[in-house]
């Protein structure tokens, strides 16, 4: 059995797509959804799939092995960051070498780094008058958005596209490609 842990901070639309994609797969299990945000809608989404959830705070993540031990206890094969906005600490990175991936809503190395998430990214892309943007799925290391790139997909930006329209286009790509990329990495 391939065991996946999802870590998310917010709505969890990507988590939803991943849980849906693997729900009928007997070889892949989303074993747990972890979040730093007790209000995050991703908790509700996980409940709907009867997937266990864990809420953690900064101390649990950075000053203890609570999160690490949970991941080890469950024998997780792949940790998927789906809209998680904090850095992953070194104890977890060292315990899961090349086993942590993230999705970023732009074509890294552009428009990455601290503070670059959600609409901030699409506003920056718009302001720079880019004619294309896209998604980047990459390995996670100790710096924001700097691990090796696994997969990128591009989409066109029309001159009149608002940051919200760009977000919509990018979100569609995320939903289409993230679960499939996870599957490829697992097998
Ligand atoms: C996604 O667009 C993801 O690319 C982005 O957060 C969103 C989460 O949406 N991640 C980052 O910006 C990481 N720097 P979701 O909660 O609906 O899946």
PDB file of N, CA and C and ligand atoms in Angstrom, residues 10-15 82-85 102-105 116-118 121 145 171 174, ligand 1:
ATOM      1  N   UNK A  10      -5.682  25.606   3.914  1.00  0.00           N
ATOM      2  CA  UNK A  10      -6.877  26.388   3.575  1.00  0.00           C
ATOM      3  C   UNK A  10      -8.043  25.572   3.059  1.00  0.00           C
ATOM      4  N   UNK A  11      -8.571  26.032   1.961  1.00  0.00           N
ATOM      5  CA  UNK A  11      -9.795  25.438   1.409  1.00  0.00           C
ATOM      6  C   UNK A  11      -9.615  23.966   1.061  1.00  0.00           C
ATOM      7  N   UNK A  12      -8.482  23.652   0.477  1.00  0.00           N
ATOM      8  CA  UNK A  12      -8.220  22.247   0.188  1.00  0.00           C
ATOM      9  C   UNK A  12      -8.848  21.730  -1.087  1.00  0.00           C
ATOM     10  N   UNK A  13      -9.005  22.605  -2.090  1.00  0.00           N
ATOM     11  CA  UNK A  13      -9.593  22.089  -3.336  1.00  0.00           C
ATOM     12  C   UNK A  13      -8.643  21.095  -4.002  1.00  0.00           C
ATOM     13  N   UNK A  14      -7.346  21.309  -3.874  1.00  0.00           N
ATOM     14  CA  UNK A  14      -6.403  20.318  -4.411  1.00  0.00           C
ATOM     15  C   UNK A  14      -6.456  19.022  -3.609  1.00  0.00           C
ATOM     16  N   UNK A  15      -6.523  19.144  -2.309  1.00  0.00           N
ATOM     17  CA  UNK A  15      -6.651  17.946  -1.462  1.00  0.00           C
ATOM     18  C   UNK A  15      -7.885  17.155  -1.874  1.00  0.00           C
ATOM     19  N   UNK A  82      -0.381  20.801  -0.199  1.00  0.00           N
ATOM     20  CA  UNK A  82      -1.414  21.291  -1.110  1.00  0.00           C
ATOM     21  C   UNK A  82      -1.968  22.593  -0.525  1.00  0.00           C
ATOM     22  N   UNK A  83      -1.211  23.674  -0.755  1.00  0.00           N
ATOM     23  CA  UNK A  83      -1.620  24.951  -0.184  1.00  0.00           C
ATOM     24  C   UNK A  83      -1.226  25.052   1.279  1.00  0.00           C
ATOM     25  N   UNK A  84      -0.016  24.580   1.581  1.00  0.00           N
ATOM     26  CA  UNK A  84       0.510  24.700   2.946  1.00  0.00           C
ATOM     27  C   UNK A  84       1.502  25.857   2.955  1.00  0.00           C
ATOM     28  N   UNK A  85       1.339  26.772   3.907  1.00  0.00           N
ATOM     29  CA  UNK A  85       2.050  28.047   3.792  1.00  0.00           C
ATOM     30  C   UNK A  85       3.240  28.206   4.733  1.00  0.00           C
ATOM     31  N   UNK A 102       5.457  19.713  -3.361  1.00  0.00           N
ATOM     32  CA  UNK A 102       4.603  20.885  -3.206  1.00  0.00           C
ATOM     33  C   UNK A 102       4.073  21.283  -4.574  1.00  0.00           C
ATOM     34  N   UNK A 103       2.934  21.946  -4.562  1.00  0.00           N
ATOM     35  CA  UNK A 103       2.451  22.561  -5.807  1.00  0.00           C
ATOM     36  C   UNK A 103       2.480  24.070  -5.631  1.00  0.00           C
ATOM     37  N   UNK A 104       2.958  24.736  -6.675  1.00  0.00           N
ATOM     38  CA  UNK A 104       3.040  26.193  -6.635  1.00  0.00           C
ATOM     39  C   UNK A 104       2.298  26.760  -7.843  1.00  0.00           C
ATOM     40  N   UNK A 105       1.501  27.841  -7.632  1.00  0.00           N
ATOM     41  CA  UNK A 105       0.646  28.312  -8.725  1.00  0.00           C
ATOM     42  C   UNK A 105       1.339  29.295  -9.666  1.00  0.00           C
ATOM     43  N   UNK A 116       4.684  34.499  -1.322  1.00  0.00           N
ATOM     44  CA  UNK A 116       4.146  34.237  -2.658  1.00  0.00           C
ATOM     45  C   UNK A 116       3.201  33.048  -2.600  1.00  0.00           C
ATOM     46  N   UNK A 117       1.947  33.356  -2.324  1.00  0.00           N
ATOM     47  CA  UNK A 117       0.949  32.290  -2.359  1.00  0.00           C
ATOM     48  C   UNK A 117      -0.383  32.894  -2.766  1.00  0.00           C
ATOM     49  N   UNK A 118      -1.247  32.030  -3.235  1.00  0.00           N
ATOM     50  CA  UNK A 118      -2.586  32.450  -3.625  1.00  0.00           C
ATOM     51  C   UNK A 118      -2.590  33.625  -4.588  1.00  0.00           C
ATOM     52  N   UNK A 121       0.472  35.737  -5.887  1.00  0.00           N
ATOM     53  CA  UNK A 121       1.258  35.241  -7.016  1.00  0.00           C
ATOM     54  C   UNK A 121       0.657  35.753  -8.320  1.00  0.00           C
ATOM     55  N   UNK A 145       9.958  27.057  -2.036  1.00  0.00           N
ATOM     56  CA  UNK A 145       9.798  26.955  -3.499  1.00  0.00           C
ATOM     57  C   UNK A 145      11.110  26.742  -4.257  1.00  0.00           C
ATOM     58  N   UNK A 171      -5.776  27.155 -11.291  1.00  0.00           N
ATOM     59  CA  UNK A 171      -6.437  26.169 -10.426  1.00  0.00           C
ATOM     60  C   UNK A 171      -6.898  24.954 -11.235  1.00  0.00           C
ATOM     61  N   UNK A 174      -3.987  22.827 -11.865  1.00  0.00           N
ATOM     62  CA  UNK A 174      -3.593  22.117 -10.636  1.00  0.00           C
ATOM     63  C   UNK A 174      -4.452  20.879 -10.445  1.00  0.00           C
TER      64      UNK A 174
HETATM   65  C1  LIG B   1      -3.042  26.361  -4.613  1.00  0.00           C
HETATM   66  O1  LIG B   1      -3.274  27.201  -5.691  1.00  0.00           O
HETATM   67  C2  LIG B   1      -1.553  26.139  -4.446  1.00  0.00           C
HETATM   68  O2  LIG B   1      -0.851  26.161  -5.647  1.00  0.00           O
HETATM   69  C3  LIG B   1      -1.175  27.305  -3.587  1.00  0.00           C
HETATM   70  O3  LIG B   1      -2.210  27.407  -2.654  1.00  0.00           O
HETATM   71  C4  LIG B   1      -3.435  27.042  -3.299  1.00  0.00           C
HETATM   72  C5  LIG B   1      -4.216  26.143  -2.385  1.00  0.00           C
HETATM   73  O4  LIG B   1      -5.517  26.002  -2.853  1.00  0.00           O
HETATM   74  N1  LIG B   1       0.106  27.109  -2.946  1.00  0.00           N
HETATM   75  C6  LIG B   1       0.999  28.077  -2.812  1.00  0.00           C
HETATM   76  O5  LIG B   1       0.775  29.216  -3.163  1.00  0.00           O
HETATM   77  C7  LIG B   1       2.308  27.649  -2.172  1.00  0.00           C
HETATM   78  N2  LIG B   1       3.257  28.693  -2.213  1.00  0.00           N
HETATM   79  P1  LIG B   1      -6.478  24.883  -2.306  1.00  0.00           P
HETATM   80  O6  LIG B   1      -6.505  25.002  -0.790  1.00  0.00           O
HETATM   81  O7  LIG B   1      -7.824  25.205  -2.898  1.00  0.00           O
HETATM   82  O8  LIG B   1      -5.954  23.553  -2.756  1.00  0.00           O
END
